[in-house]
mmCIF file of C-alpha atoms in Angstrom:
data_model
loop_
_atom_site.group_PDB
_atom_site.id
_atom_site.type_symbol
_atom_site.label_atom_id
_atom_site.label_comp_id
_atom_site.label_asym_id
_atom_site.label_seq_id
_atom_site.Cartn_x
_atom_site.Cartn_y
_atom_site.Cartn_z
ATOM 1 C CA UNK A 1 -27.524 -18.252 -23.951
ATOM 2 C CA UNK A 2 -31.131 -17.302 -23.863
ATOM 3 C CA UNK A 3 -33.429 -18.324 -20.748
ATOM 4 C CA UNK A 4 -37.568 -17.921 -21.222
ATOM 5 C CA UNK A 5 -39.287 -18.656 -18.171
ATOM 6 C CA UNK A 6 -42.572 -18.299 -20.530
ATOM 7 C CA UNK A 7 -41.819 -21.287 -22.552
ATOM 8 C CA UNK A 8 -41.926 -23.789 -19.399
ATOM 9 C CA UNK A 9 -44.530 -25.341 -17.471
ATOM 10 C CA UNK A 10 -44.490 -27.929 -15.053
ATOM 11 C CA UNK A 11 -47.383 -29.961 -15.702
ATOM 12 C CA UNK A 12 -45.370 -33.312 -16.229
ATOM 13 C CA UNK A 13 -42.312 -34.077 -14.283
ATOM 14 C CA UNK A 14 -40.009 -33.702 -17.659
ATOM 15 C CA UNK A 15 -41.180 -30.082 -17.799
ATOM 16 C CA UNK A 16 -40.436 -29.379 -14.228
ATOM 17 C CA UNK A 17 -36.784 -30.689 -14.849
ATOM 18 C CA UNK A 18 -36.461 -28.934 -17.969
ATOM 19 C CA UNK A 19 -37.185 -25.740 -15.950
ATOM 20 C CA UNK A 20 -34.823 -26.204 -13.288
ATOM 21 C CA UNK A 21 -31.925 -27.242 -15.533
ATOM 22 C CA UNK A 22 -32.375 -24.256 -17.338
ATOM 23 C CA UNK A 23 -32.926 -21.972 -14.846
ATOM 24 C CA UNK A 24 -29.505 -23.268 -13.623
ATOM 25 C CA UNK A 25 -27.815 -22.105 -16.774
ATOM 26 C CA UNK A 26 -29.512 -18.918 -16.639
ATOM 27 C CA UNK A 27 -28.047 -18.336 -12.942
ATOM 28 C CA UNK A 28 -24.920 -19.537 -14.415
ATOM 29 C CA UNK A 29 -24.705 -17.164 -16.813
ATOM 30 C CA UNK A 30 -25.897 -14.299 -14.545
ATOM 31 C CA UNK A 31 -23.330 -15.075 -11.862
ATOM 32 C CA UNK A 32 -20.496 -15.282 -14.524
ATOM 33 C CA UNK A 33 -21.146 -12.191 -16.545
ATOM 34 C CA UNK A 34 -22.462 -9.884 -13.718
ATOM 35 C CA UNK A 35 -25.606 -7.831 -13.677
ATOM 36 C CA UNK A 36 -23.583 -4.493 -14.406
ATOM 37 C CA UNK A 37 -21.623 -6.047 -17.571
ATOM 38 C CA UNK A 38 -21.839 -4.585 -21.320
ATOM 39 C CA UNK A 39 -24.191 -6.458 -23.415
ATOM 40 C CA UNK A 40 -23.277 -6.957 -26.883
ATOM 41 C CA UNK A 41 -25.856 -6.352 -29.967
ATOM 42 C CA UNK A 42 -26.623 -8.575 -33.050
ATOM 43 C CA UNK A 43 -23.691 -6.802 -34.915
ATOM 44 C CA UNK A 44 -21.071 -7.555 -32.291
ATOM 45 C CA UNK A 45 -21.296 -3.789 -30.938
ATOM 46 C CA UNK A 46 -21.503 -3.053 -27.183
ATOM 47 C CA UNK A 47 -24.459 -1.756 -26.022
ATOM 48 C CA UNK A 48 -25.066 0.005 -22.600
ATOM 49 C CA UNK A 49 -26.829 -1.986 -19.666
ATOM 50 C CA UNK A 50 -29.360 -0.392 -17.862
ATOM 51 C CA UNK A 51 -27.031 0.480 -14.920
ATOM 52 C CA UNK A 52 -24.593 2.090 -17.426
ATOM 53 C CA UNK A 53 -27.924 4.253 -18.523
ATOM 54 C CA UNK A 54 -28.891 5.168 -14.606
ATOM 55 C CA UNK A 55 -25.288 6.050 -13.752
ATOM 56 C CA UNK A 56 -25.244 8.822 -17.302
ATOM 57 C CA UNK A 57 -27.848 10.720 -15.561
ATOM 58 C CA UNK A 58 -28.207 11.587 -11.470
ATOM 59 C CA UNK A 59 -29.585 8.460 -9.812
ATOM 60 C CA UNK A 60 -33.251 8.911 -8.181
ATOM 61 C CA UNK A 61 -32.502 6.660 -5.199
ATOM 62 C CA UNK A 62 -29.281 7.990 -4.506
ATOM 63 C CA UNK A 63 -28.915 7.904 -0.522
ATOM 64 C CA UNK A 64 -32.749 6.880 0.166
ATOM 65 C CA UNK A 65 -33.228 3.423 2.020
ATOM 66 C CA UNK A 66 -35.880 1.043 1.034
ATOM 67 C CA UNK A 67 -37.434 -1.789 3.108
ATOM 68 C CA UNK A 68 -39.686 -4.103 1.231
ATOM 69 C CA UNK A 69 -42.373 -6.593 3.022
ATOM 70 C CA UNK A 70 -43.552 -9.531 1.947
ATOM 71 C CA UNK A 71 -46.226 -12.273 4.015
ATOM 72 C CA UNK A 72 -44.394 -15.664 3.002
ATOM 73 C CA UNK A 73 -41.608 -16.983 1.301
ATOM 74 C CA UNK A 74 -43.101 -17.550 -1.911
ATOM 75 C CA UNK A 75 -43.393 -13.897 -2.504
ATOM 76 C CA UNK A 76 -40.219 -13.359 -2.007
ATOM 77 C CA UNK A 77 -39.251 -14.003 -5.737
ATOM 78 C CA UNK A 78 -41.605 -10.889 -6.907
ATOM 79 C CA UNK A 79 -40.281 -8.902 -4.552
ATOM 80 C CA UNK A 80 -36.613 -9.239 -5.485
ATOM 81 C CA UNK A 81 -37.485 -8.397 -8.987
ATOM 82 C CA UNK A 82 -38.797 -5.176 -7.811
ATOM 83 C CA UNK A 83 -35.798 -4.871 -5.496
ATOM 84 C CA UNK A 84 -33.070 -5.264 -8.666
ATOM 85 C CA UNK A 85 -35.132 -2.317 -10.347
ATOM 86 C CA UNK A 86 -34.790 -0.317 -7.441
ATOM 87 C CA UNK A 87 -30.925 -0.843 -6.887
ATOM 88 C CA UNK A 88 -30.073 0.035 -10.307
ATOM 89 C CA UNK A 89 -32.125 3.411 -9.765
ATOM 90 C CA UNK A 90 -29.436 3.891 -6.694
ATOM 91 C CA UNK A 91 -31.760 3.176 -3.884
ATOM 92 C CA UNK A 92 -30.501 1.146 -0.919
ATOM 93 C CA UNK A 93 -32.581 -2.205 -0.191
ATOM 94 C CA UNK A 94 -32.819 -2.798 3.432
ATOM 95 C CA UNK A 95 -33.465 -6.656 4.994
ATOM 96 C CA UNK A 96 -37.109 -7.436 3.848
ATOM 97 C CA UNK A 97 -39.192 -8.242 6.500
ATOM 98 C CA UNK A 98 -42.111 -11.037 6.660
ATOM 99 C CA UNK A 99 -45.128 -10.055 8.170
ATOM 100 C CA UNK A 100 -48.664 -11.274 8.281
ATOM 101 C CA UNK A 101 -50.602 -9.327 6.025
ATOM 102 C CA UNK A 102 -52.765 -7.259 8.427
ATOM 103 C CA UNK A 103 -49.421 -6.099 10.030
ATOM 104 C CA UNK A 104 -48.114 -5.495 6.795
ATOM 105 C CA UNK A 105 -50.401 -3.009 5.783
ATOM 106 C CA UNK A 106 -50.080 -1.079 8.772
ATOM 107 C CA UNK A 107 -46.584 -1.025 8.744
ATOM 108 C CA UNK A 108 -46.340 0.104 4.940
ATOM 109 C CA UNK A 109 -48.922 3.186 5.826
ATOM 110 C CA UNK A 110 -46.603 4.047 8.966
ATOM 111 C CA UNK A 111 -43.492 3.839 7.125
ATOM 112 C CA UNK A 112 -41.973 1.065 8.726
ATOM 113 C CA UNK A 113 -42.266 -1.041 5.213
ATOM 114 C CA UNK A 114 -41.698 0.796 2.291
ATOM 115 C CA UNK A 115 -43.513 -1.130 -0.145
ATOM 116 C CA UNK A 116 -44.724 -4.598 -0.965
ATOM 117 C CA UNK A 117 -45.626 -6.215 -4.256
ATOM 118 C CA UNK A 118 -47.978 -8.713 -2.578
ATOM 119 C CA UNK A 119 -50.937 -6.887 -1.959
ATOM 120 C CA UNK A 120 -54.187 -8.310 -3.679
ATOM 121 C CA UNK A 121 -56.743 -5.584 -4.204
ATOM 122 C CA UNK A 122 -60.012 -6.715 -3.893
ATOM 123 C CA UNK A 123 -58.792 -9.583 -0.987
ATOM 124 C CA UNK A 124 -57.096 -6.931 1.275
ATOM 125 C CA UNK A 125 -59.490 -3.971 0.416
ATOM 126 C CA UNK A 126 -60.457 -4.372 4.226
ATOM 127 C CA UNK A 127 -56.738 -4.271 5.202
ATOM 128 C CA UNK A 128 -56.018 -1.274 3.117
ATOM 129 C CA UNK A 129 -58.809 0.756 4.525
ATOM 130 C CA UNK A 130 -57.993 -0.116 7.819
ATOM 131 C CA UNK A 131 -54.570 1.283 7.359
ATOM 132 C CA UNK A 132 -55.414 4.654 6.386
ATOM 133 C CA UNK A 133 -56.323 4.369 2.837
ATOM 134 C CA UNK A 134 -55.660 6.619 -0.036
ATOM 135 C CA UNK A 135 -54.525 9.082 3.012
ATOM 136 C CA UNK A 136 -51.603 6.863 4.233
ATOM 137 C CA UNK A 137 -51.312 4.102 1.343
ATOM 138 C CA UNK A 138 -50.699 4.286 -2.825
ATOM 139 C CA UNK A 139 -51.465 1.139 -4.982
ATOM 140 C CA UNK A 140 -49.877 1.376 -8.525
ATOM 141 C CA UNK A 141 -49.630 -0.805 -11.470
ATOM 142 C CA UNK A 142 -51.297 -4.556 -12.219
ATOM 143 C CA UNK A 143 -47.921 -6.550 -10.970
ATOM 144 C CA UNK A 144 -49.236 -9.960 -11.494
ATOM 145 C CA UNK A 145 -52.833 -10.073 -13.256
ATOM 146 C CA UNK A 146 -55.785 -12.490 -13.381
ATOM 147 C CA UNK A 147 -55.043 -13.974 -9.791
ATOM 148 C CA UNK A 148 -57.450 -16.867 -8.777
ATOM 149 C CA UNK A 149 -58.629 -18.340 -5.553
ATOM 150 C CA UNK A 150 -61.478 -20.822 -4.338
ATOM 151 C CA UNK A 151 -62.309 -24.181 -3.043
ATOM 152 C CA UNK A 152 -61.090 -27.660 -4.601
ATOM 153 C CA UNK A 153 -61.709 -31.379 -4.400
ATOM 154 C CA UNK A 154 -60.182 -34.335 -5.540
ATOM 155 C CA UNK A 155 -61.461 -35.112 -8.804
ATOM 156 C CA UNK A 156 -62.502 -38.791 -8.473
ATOM 157 C CA UNK A 157 -64.437 -37.941 -5.751
ATOM 158 C CA UNK A 158 -66.105 -35.151 -7.673
ATOM 159 C CA UNK A 159 -67.134 -37.527 -10.346
ATOM 160 C CA UNK A 160 -68.037 -40.425 -8.211
ATOM 161 C CA UNK A 161 -70.535 -38.526 -6.186
ATOM 162 C CA UNK A 162 -71.464 -35.547 -8.715
ATOM 163 C CA UNK A 163 -70.175 -33.154 -6.704
ATOM 164 C CA UNK A 164 -69.732 -29.412 -8.165
ATOM 165 C CA UNK A 165 -70.992 -26.783 -5.845
ATOM 166 C CA UNK A 166 -69.868 -25.659 -1.909
ATOM 167 C CA UNK A 167 -73.252 -25.738 -0.722
ATOM 168 C CA UNK A 168 -73.491 -29.768 -1.633
ATOM 169 C CA UNK A 169 -71.548 -30.068 1.578
ATOM 170 C CA UNK A 170 -74.704 -29.206 3.554
ATOM 171 C CA UNK A 171 -75.596 -32.640 3.495
ATOM 172 C CA UNK A 172 -73.714 -34.706 6.426
ATOM 173 C CA UNK A 173 -73.418 -37.702 3.988
ATOM 174 C CA UNK A 174 -71.215 -35.553 1.563
ATOM 175 C CA UNK A 175 -69.655 -33.683 4.258
ATOM 176 C CA UNK A 176 -68.503 -36.690 5.736
ATOM 177 C CA UNK A 177 -66.762 -38.453 2.688
ATOM 178 C CA UNK A 178 -64.166 -35.289 3.523
ATOM 179 C CA UNK A 179 -64.218 -36.214 7.559
ATOM 180 C CA UNK A 180 -60.513 -36.778 8.459
ATOM 181 C CA UNK A 181 -60.440 -36.346 12.543
ATOM 182 C CA UNK A 182 -63.898 -38.318 12.927
ATOM 183 C CA UNK A 183 -66.067 -35.644 13.709
ATOM 184 C CA UNK A 184 -68.689 -36.516 11.039
ATOM 185 C CA UNK A 185 -67.747 -32.876 9.347
ATOM 186 C CA UNK A 186 -65.875 -32.251 6.060
ATOM 187 C CA UNK A 187 -62.136 -30.935 7.167
ATOM 188 C CA UNK A 188 -61.438 -28.103 4.875
ATOM 189 C CA UNK A 189 -57.851 -27.163 4.422
ATOM 190 C CA UNK A 190 -57.911 -23.118 4.867
ATOM 191 C CA UNK A 191 -56.189 -20.494 5.200
ATOM 192 C CA UNK A 192 -53.713 -18.893 8.036
ATOM 193 C CA UNK A 193 -55.433 -16.703 10.773
ATOM 194 C CA UNK A 194 -55.058 -13.021 9.657
ATOM 195 C CA UNK A 195 -54.949 -13.921 5.885
ATOM 196 C CA UNK A 196 -57.699 -12.207 3.793
ATOM 197 C CA UNK A 197 -58.715 -15.361 2.591
ATOM 198 C CA UNK A 198 -59.794 -16.093 5.705
ATOM 199 C CA UNK A 199 -61.924 -13.530 6.326
ATOM 200 C CA UNK A 200 -63.861 -14.736 3.060
ATOM 201 C CA UNK A 201 -63.786 -18.310 4.236
ATOM 202 C CA UNK A 202 -65.159 -17.593 7.523
ATOM 203 C CA UNK A 203 -68.207 -15.414 6.050
ATOM 204 C CA UNK A 204 -68.982 -18.176 2.959
ATOM 205 C CA UNK A 205 -69.460 -20.915 6.017
ATOM 206 C CA UNK A 206 -71.882 -18.903 7.715
ATOM 207 C CA UNK A 207 -73.645 -17.560 4.331
ATOM 208 C CA UNK A 208 -74.174 -21.002 2.714
ATOM 209 C CA UNK A 209 -75.140 -22.449 5.901
ATOM 210 C CA UNK A 210 -71.858 -24.778 6.328
ATOM 211 C CA UNK A 211 -71.511 -24.249 9.987
ATOM 212 C CA UNK A 212 -72.686 -27.593 10.887
ATOM 213 C CA UNK A 213 -70.891 -29.764 8.202
ATOM 214 C CA UNK A 214 -67.928 -28.553 7.731
ATOM 215 C CA UNK A 215 -64.784 -27.202 9.804
ATOM 216 C CA UNK A 216 -62.240 -24.884 8.944
ATOM 217 C CA UNK A 217 -58.796 -25.984 9.557
ATOM 218 C CA UNK A 218 -56.373 -23.481 10.333
ATOM 219 C CA UNK A 219 -52.840 -23.404 11.153
ATOM 220 C CA UNK A 220 -49.751 -22.797 9.139
ATOM 221 C CA UNK A 221 -50.935 -23.024 5.556
ATOM 222 C CA UNK A 222 -48.122 -25.216 3.624
ATOM 223 C CA UNK A 223 -48.050 -27.621 6.289
ATOM 224 C CA UNK A 224 -51.875 -28.204 6.151
ATOM 225 C CA UNK A 225 -51.529 -28.247 2.377
ATOM 226 C CA UNK A 226 -48.598 -30.653 2.597
ATOM 227 C CA UNK A 227 -50.748 -33.125 4.991
ATOM 228 C CA UNK A 228 -54.191 -32.873 2.311
ATOM 229 C CA UNK A 229 -51.590 -33.822 -0.604
ATOM 230 C CA UNK A 230 -50.351 -36.708 1.442
ATOM 231 C CA UNK A 231 -53.739 -37.962 1.759
ATOM 232 C CA UNK A 232 -54.466 -37.479 -1.848
ATOM 233 C CA UNK A 233 -51.700 -39.896 -2.910
ATOM 234 C CA UNK A 234 -53.024 -42.086 -0.756
ATOM 235 C CA UNK A 235 -56.206 -42.089 -2.136
ATOM 236 C CA UNK A 236 -58.154 -40.268 0.428
ATOM 237 C CA UNK A 237 -60.805 -37.350 -1.030
ATOM 238 C CA UNK A 238 -59.553 -34.156 -0.105
ATOM 239 C CA UNK A 239 -61.318 -31.062 0.431
ATOM 240 C CA UNK A 240 -58.960 -27.172 0.536
ATOM 241 C CA UNK A 241 -58.446 -23.709 -0.420
ATOM 242 C CA UNK A 242 -55.871 -22.628 -2.896
ATOM 243 C CA UNK A 243 -55.018 -19.768 -5.314
ATOM 244 C CA UNK A 244 -52.890 -18.885 -8.400
ATOM 245 C CA UNK A 245 -50.130 -18.306 -8.689
ATOM 246 C CA UNK A 246 -48.602 -21.247 -6.369
ATOM 247 C CA UNK A 247 -46.937 -24.532 -6.909
ATOM 248 C CA UNK A 248 -50.235 -26.420 -5.394
ATOM 249 C CA UNK A 249 -51.546 -26.368 -8.829
ATOM 250 C CA UNK A 250 -48.414 -27.868 -10.296
ATOM 251 C CA UNK A 251 -48.649 -31.176 -7.845
ATOM 252 C CA UNK A 252 -52.223 -31.067 -7.897
ATOM 253 C CA UNK A 253 -53.388 -30.086 -11.566
ATOM 254 C CA UNK A 254 -56.788 -28.941 -12.338
ATOM 255 C CA UNK A 255 -59.055 -31.147 -14.619
ATOM 256 C CA UNK A 256 -56.818 -34.434 -13.523
ATOM 257 C CA UNK A 257 -56.553 -34.634 -10.198
ATOM 258 C CA UNK A 258 -58.658 -31.969 -8.599
ATOM 259 C CA UNK A 259 -61.472 -29.614 -9.826
ATOM 260 C CA UNK A 260 -62.825 -26.218 -8.530
ATOM 261 C CA UNK A 261 -66.184 -25.898 -6.308
ATOM 262 C CA UNK A 262 -68.947 -23.408 -7.354
ATOM 263 C CA UNK A 263 -70.352 -21.385 -4.821
ATOM 264 C CA UNK A 264 -74.427 -21.032 -5.007
ATOM 265 C CA UNK A 265 -74.045 -17.200 -5.283
ATOM 266 C CA UNK A 266 -71.582 -14.378 -4.911
ATOM 267 C CA UNK A 267 -71.137 -13.365 -1.254
ATOM 268 C CA UNK A 268 -68.008 -11.719 -0.034
ATOM 269 C CA UNK A 269 -67.719 -9.790 3.554
ATOM 270 C CA UNK A 270 -68.801 -6.279 3.574
ATOM 271 C CA UNK A 271 -65.514 -4.729 2.205
ATOM 272 C CA UNK A 272 -66.246 -6.463 -0.675
ATOM 273 C CA UNK A 273 -69.904 -6.600 -1.025
ATOM 274 C CA UNK A 274 -70.260 -4.432 -4.173
ATOM 275 C CA UNK A 275 -68.147 -7.490 -6.220
ATOM 276 C CA UNK A 276 -70.713 -8.843 -9.020
ATOM 277 C CA UNK A 277 -71.040 -12.446 -9.791
ATOM 278 C CA UNK A 278 -69.156 -11.387 -13.262
ATOM 279 C CA UNK A 279 -66.015 -10.910 -11.074
ATOM 280 C CA UNK A 280 -65.951 -13.599 -9.156
ATOM 281 C CA UNK A 281 -66.324 -16.317 -12.115
ATOM 282 C CA UNK A 282 -63.474 -17.786 -14.067
ATOM 283 C CA UNK A 283 -63.059 -20.906 -16.020
ATOM 284 C CA UNK A 284 -66.822 -21.080 -16.336
ATOM 285 C CA UNK A 285 -67.702 -21.338 -12.651
ATOM 286 C CA UNK A 286 -68.358 -18.956 -9.915
ATOM 287 C CA UNK A 287 -65.369 -19.561 -7.871
ATOM 288 C CA UNK A 288 -67.046 -17.167 -4.896
ATOM 289 C CA UNK A 289 -63.508 -15.416 -4.548
ATOM 290 C CA UNK A 290 -63.005 -12.278 -7.104
ATOM 291 C CA UNK A 291 -60.782 -12.595 -9.716
ATOM 292 C CA UNK A 292 -58.111 -10.558 -8.115
ATOM 293 C CA UNK A 293 -55.004 -8.702 -9.133
ATOM 294 C CA UNK A 294 -51.966 -8.168 -7.318
ATOM 295 C CA UNK A 295 -50.271 -4.715 -7.003
ATOM 296 C CA UNK A 296 -47.364 -2.965 -5.434
ATOM 297 C CA UNK A 297 -48.282 -1.242 -2.364
ATOM 298 C CA UNK A 298 -46.295 1.640 -0.907
ATOM 299 C CA UNK A 299 -46.352 4.053 1.569
ATOM 300 C CA UNK A 300 -47.766 7.263 0.527
ATOM 301 C CA UNK A 301 -45.044 9.576 1.667
ATOM 302 C CA UNK A 302 -42.372 7.730 -0.265
ATOM 303 C CA UNK A 303 -44.653 7.900 -3.463
ATOM 304 C CA UNK A 304 -45.140 11.347 -3.037
ATOM 305 C CA UNK A 305 -40.806 12.266 -2.643
ATOM 306 C CA UNK A 306 -39.732 9.332 -5.338
ATOM 307 C CA UNK A 307 -41.745 9.668 -8.558
ATOM 308 C CA UNK A 308 -38.864 7.400 -10.670
ATOM 309 C CA UNK A 309 -39.585 4.686 -7.859
ATOM 310 C CA UNK A 310 -43.398 4.918 -8.380
ATOM 311 C CA UNK A 311 -43.121 5.070 -11.973
ATOM 312 C CA UNK A 312 -41.329 1.961 -12.030
ATOM 313 C CA UNK A 313 -43.980 0.361 -9.552
ATOM 314 C CA UNK A 314 -46.405 1.341 -12.141
ATOM 315 C CA UNK A 315 -44.380 -0.484 -14.887
ATOM 316 C CA UNK A 316 -43.264 -3.446 -13.537
ATOM 317 C CA UNK A 317 -45.143 -6.816 -14.486
ATOM 318 C CA UNK A 318 -44.413 -10.408 -14.224
ATOM 319 C CA UNK A 319 -46.363 -13.231 -15.793
ATOM 320 C CA UNK A 320 -48.640 -15.427 -13.482
ATOM 321 C CA UNK A 321 -47.062 -18.492 -15.312
ATOM 322 C CA UNK A 322 -43.462 -17.128 -14.090
ATOM 323 C CA UNK A 323 -44.309 -16.966 -10.799
ATOM 324 C CA UNK A 324 -45.845 -20.701 -10.480
ATOM 325 C CA UNK A 325 -42.768 -22.138 -12.260
ATOM 326 C CA UNK A 326 -40.652 -20.138 -9.738
ATOM 327 C CA UNK A 327 -42.326 -21.223 -6.651
ATOM 328 C CA UNK A 328 -42.028 -24.793 -8.007
ATOM 329 C CA UNK A 329 -38.582 -24.480 -8.161
ATOM 330 C CA UNK A 330 -38.996 -23.881 -4.210
ATOM 331 C CA UNK A 331 -41.075 -26.714 -3.646
ATOM 332 C CA UNK A 332 -38.325 -28.660 -5.097
ATOM 333 C CA UNK A 333 -35.480 -27.482 -2.900
ATOM 334 C CA UNK A 334 -34.322 -24.027 -4.328
ATOM 335 C CA UNK A 335 -35.799 -21.885 -1.336
ATOM 336 C CA UNK A 336 -32.959 -19.993 0.351
ATOM 337 C CA UNK A 337 -33.129 -16.388 0.123
ATOM 338 C CA UNK A 338 -29.984 -16.674 -1.705
ATOM 339 C CA UNK A 339 -31.678 -18.960 -4.394
ATOM 340 C CA UNK A 340 -34.698 -17.307 -4.670
ATOM 341 C CA UNK A 341 -32.713 -13.646 -5.405
ATOM 342 C CA UNK A 342 -30.630 -15.861 -8.045
ATOM 343 C CA UNK A 343 -34.039 -16.742 -9.632
ATOM 344 C CA UNK A 344 -35.188 -12.901 -9.848
ATOM 345 C CA UNK A 345 -31.589 -12.055 -11.250
ATOM 346 C CA UNK A 346 -32.734 -14.771 -14.066
ATOM 347 C CA UNK A 347 -35.793 -13.887 -14.922
ATOM 348 C CA UNK A 348 -34.403 -9.981 -15.279
ATOM 349 C CA UNK A 349 -31.898 -11.381 -17.306
ATOM 350 C CA UNK A 350 -34.059 -13.139 -19.564
ATOM 351 C CA UNK A 351 -36.286 -10.268 -20.001
ATOM 352 C CA UNK A 352 -33.157 -7.660 -19.808
ATOM 353 C CA UNK A 353 -34.788 -5.019 -22.815
ATOM 354 C CA UNK A 354 -38.252 -5.030 -21.106
ATOM 355 C CA UNK A 355 -36.610 -4.650 -17.710
ATOM 356 C CA UNK A 356 -34.247 -1.832 -19.185
ATOM 357 C CA UNK A 357 -36.967 0.165 -20.680
ATOM 358 C CA UNK A 358 -38.981 0.113 -17.410
ATOM 359 C CA UNK A 359 -36.026 1.636 -15.552
ATOM 360 C CA UNK A 360 -35.340 4.229 -18.341
ATOM 361 C CA UNK A 361 -38.862 5.327 -18.477
ATOM 362 C CA UNK A 362 -38.982 5.579 -14.539
ATOM 363 C CA UNK A 363 -35.540 7.155 -14.224
ATOM 364 C CA UNK A 364 -37.012 9.611 -16.735
ATOM 365 C CA UNK A 365 -39.603 10.880 -15.021
ATOM 366 C CA UNK A 366 -37.766 12.420 -12.015
#
């Protein structure tokens, strides 16, 4: 059986069903075979798995506990992939902690959290600096590359009113198209208080002169975006912040259902002041947020004392499409921690040779 995340997208329902069905088969295979069973090569000869290779030498993580952290459940999949690698090097994984981003950074610096795979290198710069920066924390590798974020509106309203840029919402008549509570202002589905994107949105509402015409709706993002999707399905205009990878882009498809809005020029909070227009541009538009990468952020003392784990942090990476595909499975109901762990096990099984190589190289550094 071969399972390949990279073959699947969820741009149409049949593809989404195919992904879910194939993932289920892969998970069944992982459960039936066990992660430590012997692999067999093309000639029928048995080969060593990562666990056998690791036990042939001293396990670098023997007796060492690791506490992972994340901020939203959609980040648990990428966390569990890292956990699997650490487990196979002998580390004991404690229960992951779910914390808001600012607290997550502080707790990682203080050692309450060992690592998080949910650090956005540019977006979270202020959290990083305020938590002790390079003296307390270490950013390693490029775990998920080319992550995007910005503002979107529905395609129909964009075309009917020729809306292409966020600053067009300065016009009260344009803003009123997106009014959902009757106050005449556009309602922007935005970020949770305490998220890095909150700082950017609040800055840009001031910078682009939108305070009088746009209301930043905040609360639990996933509850707000569910309401936004419902309004779209009812034929109403929508205005919202989003990012990739995320299941929302599989429900509201870019270029079909929705479109990115540009910003008039790049302007970001002080911690990101050096970011250029080139660095905030993607798909031919200035999205206003830096095209970012998610990296593994770890406690500095742990990094200094655990070269094998640090090397693994540097090596491990997951394609952005695989994250989006797994997030869609969560949206379809496979969202318990146990199911998410199974998704991670299936991903590792599908990428076994690559994953084994990361483990072997990491162990060799101790």
